[in-house]
Tab-separated table of C-alpha atoms in Angstrom:
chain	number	residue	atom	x	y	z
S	1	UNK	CA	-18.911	15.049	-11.017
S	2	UNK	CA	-20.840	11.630	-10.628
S	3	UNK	CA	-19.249	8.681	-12.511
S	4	UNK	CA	-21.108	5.677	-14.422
S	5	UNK	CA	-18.956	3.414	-12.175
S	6	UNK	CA	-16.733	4.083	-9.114
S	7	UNK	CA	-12.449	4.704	-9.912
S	8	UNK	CA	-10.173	3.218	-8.299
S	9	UNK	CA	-6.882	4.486	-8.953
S	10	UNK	CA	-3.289	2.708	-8.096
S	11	UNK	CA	0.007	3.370	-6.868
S	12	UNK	CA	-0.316	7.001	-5.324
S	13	UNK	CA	3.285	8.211	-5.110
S	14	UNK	CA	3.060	11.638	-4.903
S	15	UNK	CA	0.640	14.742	-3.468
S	16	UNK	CA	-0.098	15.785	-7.143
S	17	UNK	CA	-2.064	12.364	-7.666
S	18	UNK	CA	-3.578	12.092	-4.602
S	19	UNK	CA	-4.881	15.762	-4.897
S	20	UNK	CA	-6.051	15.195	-7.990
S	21	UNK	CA	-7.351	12.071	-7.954
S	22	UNK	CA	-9.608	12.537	-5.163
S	23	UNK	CA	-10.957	15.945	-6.568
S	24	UNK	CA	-11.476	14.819	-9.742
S	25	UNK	CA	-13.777	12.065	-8.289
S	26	UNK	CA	-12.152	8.876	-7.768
S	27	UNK	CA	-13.797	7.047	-4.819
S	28	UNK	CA	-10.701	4.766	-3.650
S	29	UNK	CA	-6.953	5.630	-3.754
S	30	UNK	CA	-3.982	2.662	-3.335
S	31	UNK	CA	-0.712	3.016	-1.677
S	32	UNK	CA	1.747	0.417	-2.363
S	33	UNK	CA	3.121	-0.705	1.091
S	34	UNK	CA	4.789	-3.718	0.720
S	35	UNK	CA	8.829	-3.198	0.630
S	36	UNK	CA	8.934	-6.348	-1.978
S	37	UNK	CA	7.188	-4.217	-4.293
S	38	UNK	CA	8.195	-1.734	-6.909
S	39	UNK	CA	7.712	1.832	-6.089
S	40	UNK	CA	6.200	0.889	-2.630
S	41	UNK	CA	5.831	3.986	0.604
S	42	UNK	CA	7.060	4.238	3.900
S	43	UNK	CA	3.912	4.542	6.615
S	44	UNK	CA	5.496	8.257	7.274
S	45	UNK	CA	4.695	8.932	3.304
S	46	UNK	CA	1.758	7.519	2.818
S	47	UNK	CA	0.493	9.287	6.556
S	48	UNK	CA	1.550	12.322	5.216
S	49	UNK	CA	-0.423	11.886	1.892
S	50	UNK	CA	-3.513	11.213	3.316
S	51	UNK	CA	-3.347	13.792	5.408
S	52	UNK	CA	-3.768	16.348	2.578
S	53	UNK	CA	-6.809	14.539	0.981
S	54	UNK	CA	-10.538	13.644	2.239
S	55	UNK	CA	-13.603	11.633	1.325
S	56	UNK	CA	-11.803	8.778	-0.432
S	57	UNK	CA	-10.921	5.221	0.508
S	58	UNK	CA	-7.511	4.783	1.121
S	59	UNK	CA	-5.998	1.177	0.808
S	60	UNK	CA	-2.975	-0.155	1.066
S	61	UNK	CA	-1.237	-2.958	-1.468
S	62	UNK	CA	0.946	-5.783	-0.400
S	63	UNK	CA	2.246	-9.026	-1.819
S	64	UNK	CA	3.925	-11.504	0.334
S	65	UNK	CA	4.059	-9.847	4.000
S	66	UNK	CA	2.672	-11.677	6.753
S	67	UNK	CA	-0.907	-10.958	8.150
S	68	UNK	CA	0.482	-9.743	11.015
S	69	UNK	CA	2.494	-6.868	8.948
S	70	UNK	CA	-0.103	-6.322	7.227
S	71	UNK	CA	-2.297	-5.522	10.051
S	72	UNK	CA	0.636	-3.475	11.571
S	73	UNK	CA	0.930	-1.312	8.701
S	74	UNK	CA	-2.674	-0.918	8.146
S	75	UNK	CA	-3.919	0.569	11.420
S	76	UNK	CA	-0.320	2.874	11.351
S	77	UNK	CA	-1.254	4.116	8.421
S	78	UNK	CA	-5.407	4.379	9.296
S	79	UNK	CA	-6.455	2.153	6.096
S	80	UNK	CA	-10.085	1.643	5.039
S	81	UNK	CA	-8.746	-1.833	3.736
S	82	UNK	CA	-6.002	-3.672	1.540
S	83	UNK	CA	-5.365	-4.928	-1.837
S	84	UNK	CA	-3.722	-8.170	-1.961
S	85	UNK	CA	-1.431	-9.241	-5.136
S	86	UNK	CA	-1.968	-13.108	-4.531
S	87	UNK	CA	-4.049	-15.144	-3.227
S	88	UNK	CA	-4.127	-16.445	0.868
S	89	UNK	CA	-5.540	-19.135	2.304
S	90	UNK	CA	-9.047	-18.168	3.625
S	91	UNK	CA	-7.413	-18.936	7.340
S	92	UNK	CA	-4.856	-15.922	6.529
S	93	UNK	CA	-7.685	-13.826	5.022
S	94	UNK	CA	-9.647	-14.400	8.250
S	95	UNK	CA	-6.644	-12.663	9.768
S	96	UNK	CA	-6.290	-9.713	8.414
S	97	UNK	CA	-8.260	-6.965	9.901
S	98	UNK	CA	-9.212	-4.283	7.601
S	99	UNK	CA	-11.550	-5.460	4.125
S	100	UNK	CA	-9.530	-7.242	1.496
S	101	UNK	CA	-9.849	-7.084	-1.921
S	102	UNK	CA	-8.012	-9.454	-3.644
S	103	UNK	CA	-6.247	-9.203	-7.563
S	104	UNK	CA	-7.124	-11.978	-9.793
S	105	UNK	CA	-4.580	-13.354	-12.710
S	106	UNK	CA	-6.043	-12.212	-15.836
S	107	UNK	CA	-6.439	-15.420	-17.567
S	108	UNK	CA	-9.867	-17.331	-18.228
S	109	UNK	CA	-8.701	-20.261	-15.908
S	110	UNK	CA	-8.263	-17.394	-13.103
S	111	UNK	CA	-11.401	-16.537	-13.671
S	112	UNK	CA	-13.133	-19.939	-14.171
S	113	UNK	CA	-11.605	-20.917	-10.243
S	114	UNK	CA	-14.132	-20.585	-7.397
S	115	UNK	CA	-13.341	-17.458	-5.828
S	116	UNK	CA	-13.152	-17.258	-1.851
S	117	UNK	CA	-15.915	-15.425	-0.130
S	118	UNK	CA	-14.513	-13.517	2.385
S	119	UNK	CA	-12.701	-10.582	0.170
S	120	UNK	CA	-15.351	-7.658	-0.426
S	121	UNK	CA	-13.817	-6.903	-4.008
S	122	UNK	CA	-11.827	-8.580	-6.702
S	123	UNK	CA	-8.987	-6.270	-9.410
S	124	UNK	CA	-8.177	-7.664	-12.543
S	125	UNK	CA	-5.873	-5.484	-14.785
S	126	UNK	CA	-7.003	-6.393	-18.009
S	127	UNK	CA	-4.065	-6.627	-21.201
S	128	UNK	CA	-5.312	-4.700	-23.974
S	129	UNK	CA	-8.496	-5.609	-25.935
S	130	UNK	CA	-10.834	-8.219	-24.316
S	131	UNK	CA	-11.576	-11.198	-26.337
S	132	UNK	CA	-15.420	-12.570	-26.497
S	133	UNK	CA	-15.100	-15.502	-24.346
S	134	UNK	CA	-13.237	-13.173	-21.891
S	135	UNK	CA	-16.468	-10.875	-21.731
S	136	UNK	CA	-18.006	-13.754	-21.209
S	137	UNK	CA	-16.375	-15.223	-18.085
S	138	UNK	CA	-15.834	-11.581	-16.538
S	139	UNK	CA	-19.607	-11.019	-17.579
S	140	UNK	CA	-20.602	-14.688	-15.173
S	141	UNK	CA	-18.048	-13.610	-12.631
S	142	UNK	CA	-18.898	-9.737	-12.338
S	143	UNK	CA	-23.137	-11.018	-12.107
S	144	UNK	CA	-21.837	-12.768	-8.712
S	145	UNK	CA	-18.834	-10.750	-7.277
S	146	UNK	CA	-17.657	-6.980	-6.791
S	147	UNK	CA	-15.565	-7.454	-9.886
S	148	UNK	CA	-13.145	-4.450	-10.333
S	149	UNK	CA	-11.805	-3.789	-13.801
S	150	UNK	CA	-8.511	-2.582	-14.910
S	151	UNK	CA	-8.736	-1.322	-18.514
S	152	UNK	CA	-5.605	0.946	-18.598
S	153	UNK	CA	-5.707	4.378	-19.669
S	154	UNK	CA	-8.030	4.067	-22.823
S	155	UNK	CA	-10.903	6.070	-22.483
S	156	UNK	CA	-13.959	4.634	-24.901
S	157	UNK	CA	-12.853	1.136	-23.801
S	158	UNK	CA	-13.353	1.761	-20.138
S	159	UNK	CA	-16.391	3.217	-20.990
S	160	UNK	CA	-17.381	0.606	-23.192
S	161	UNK	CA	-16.688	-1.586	-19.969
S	162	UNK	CA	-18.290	0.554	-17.497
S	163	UNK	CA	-22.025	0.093	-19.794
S	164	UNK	CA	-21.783	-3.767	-20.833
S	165	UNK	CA	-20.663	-5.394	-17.286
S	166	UNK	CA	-21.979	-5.124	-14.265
S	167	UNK	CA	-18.778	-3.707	-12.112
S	168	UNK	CA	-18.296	-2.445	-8.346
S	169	UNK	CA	-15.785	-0.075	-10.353
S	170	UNK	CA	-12.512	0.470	-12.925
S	171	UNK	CA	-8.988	0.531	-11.746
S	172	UNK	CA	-6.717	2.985	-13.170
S	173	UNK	CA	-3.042	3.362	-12.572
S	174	UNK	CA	-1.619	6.497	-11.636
S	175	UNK	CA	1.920	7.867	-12.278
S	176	UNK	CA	5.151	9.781	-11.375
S	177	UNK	CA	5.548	13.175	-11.186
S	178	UNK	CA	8.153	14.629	-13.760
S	179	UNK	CA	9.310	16.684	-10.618
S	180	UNK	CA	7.797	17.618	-7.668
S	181	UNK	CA	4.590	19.468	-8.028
S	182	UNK	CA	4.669	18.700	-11.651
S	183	UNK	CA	2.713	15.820	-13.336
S	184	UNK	CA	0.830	15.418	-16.424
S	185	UNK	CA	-2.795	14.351	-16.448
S	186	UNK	CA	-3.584	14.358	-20.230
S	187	UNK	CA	-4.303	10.402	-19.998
S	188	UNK	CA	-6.500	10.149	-16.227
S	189	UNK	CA	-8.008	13.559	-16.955
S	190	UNK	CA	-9.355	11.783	-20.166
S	191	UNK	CA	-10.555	8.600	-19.093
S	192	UNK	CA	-12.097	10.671	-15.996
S	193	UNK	CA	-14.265	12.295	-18.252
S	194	UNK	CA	-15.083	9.511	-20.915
S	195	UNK	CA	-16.853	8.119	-17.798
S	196	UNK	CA	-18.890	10.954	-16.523
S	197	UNK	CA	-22.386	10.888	-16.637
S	198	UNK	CA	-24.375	12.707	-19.119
């Protein structure tokens, strides 16, 4: 089931995501890997995850660990690239060895900064509704970068989104299982469909 844009969904935590994630369509799958992080995986988890799912990205999130960790982790756990939570210098992005996309503060000034060249895609999690002269400035900035949108789980506005920019893709976050093996997709399953193609 083709999509107008390609998902990207965050924070895999569990099998029941992953599973369904990836056979409902979504093209790239995060694991949050950095210890300093909130609900963040051991390598062993997030090994055994991917193990059980095929023909998706997998990529790994981190926040303050070195480039060397973040190397480490990323070839243990065989990822396709990372997602960084703040910005590095371009010397430490030159470091790091798989792709990086980078997450962007979801202001206008964030968004009015030059943005470094070397990361293949940018994520900003937009809050709520987007105001004009937002549109605007993620409008200039999507025309010149793989611009990544976060729109949370609100079906006709990532749709709305995914027709008026020009984005590499929406990010959607997953969730927790209410106990293993049991999870409710109500909201993804939704916003999977509102952006299927006709």
């Amino acid at each position: 089931m083709p999509h107008l844009v390609p998902l990207l969904i965050r924070g895999i935590n569990n099998l029941s995501d992953a599973r369904y994630c990836a056979g409902m369509g979504a093209d790239k799958l995060t694991f949050v890997l950095d210890p300093a992080l909130p609900g963040h995986l051991d390598t062993k988890s997030v090994k055994e995850l991917a193990g059980w799912i095929a023909g998706v990205e997998l990529i790994g999130e981190f926040d303050q660990l070195s480039t060397h960790e973040i190397n480490a982790i990323s070839a243990e756990c065989g990822l396709d690239a990372v997602l960084l939570r703040t910005p590095r210098t371009d010397e430490e992005l030159a470091e790091i060895a798989p792709p990086v996309y980078l997450e962007l503060a979801a202001d206008s000034a964030g968004l009015a900064r030059p943005l470094p060249t070397s990361p293949i895609g940018f994520v900003l999690e937009l809050a709520g509704s987007v105001a004009p002269e937002t549109l605007a400035a993620l409008q200039q900035v999507s025309a010149k970068n793989p611009l990544w949108l976060g729109p949370g789980l609100h079906p006709d506005h990532a749709r709305t989104l995914a027709t008026s920019l020009p984005l590499a893709g929406l990010v959607f976050p997953s969730g927790d299982e209410v106990k293993p093996g049991l999870r409710d997709f109500d909201q993804l399953e939704a916003v999977f469909e509102a952006l299927e193609i006709e």
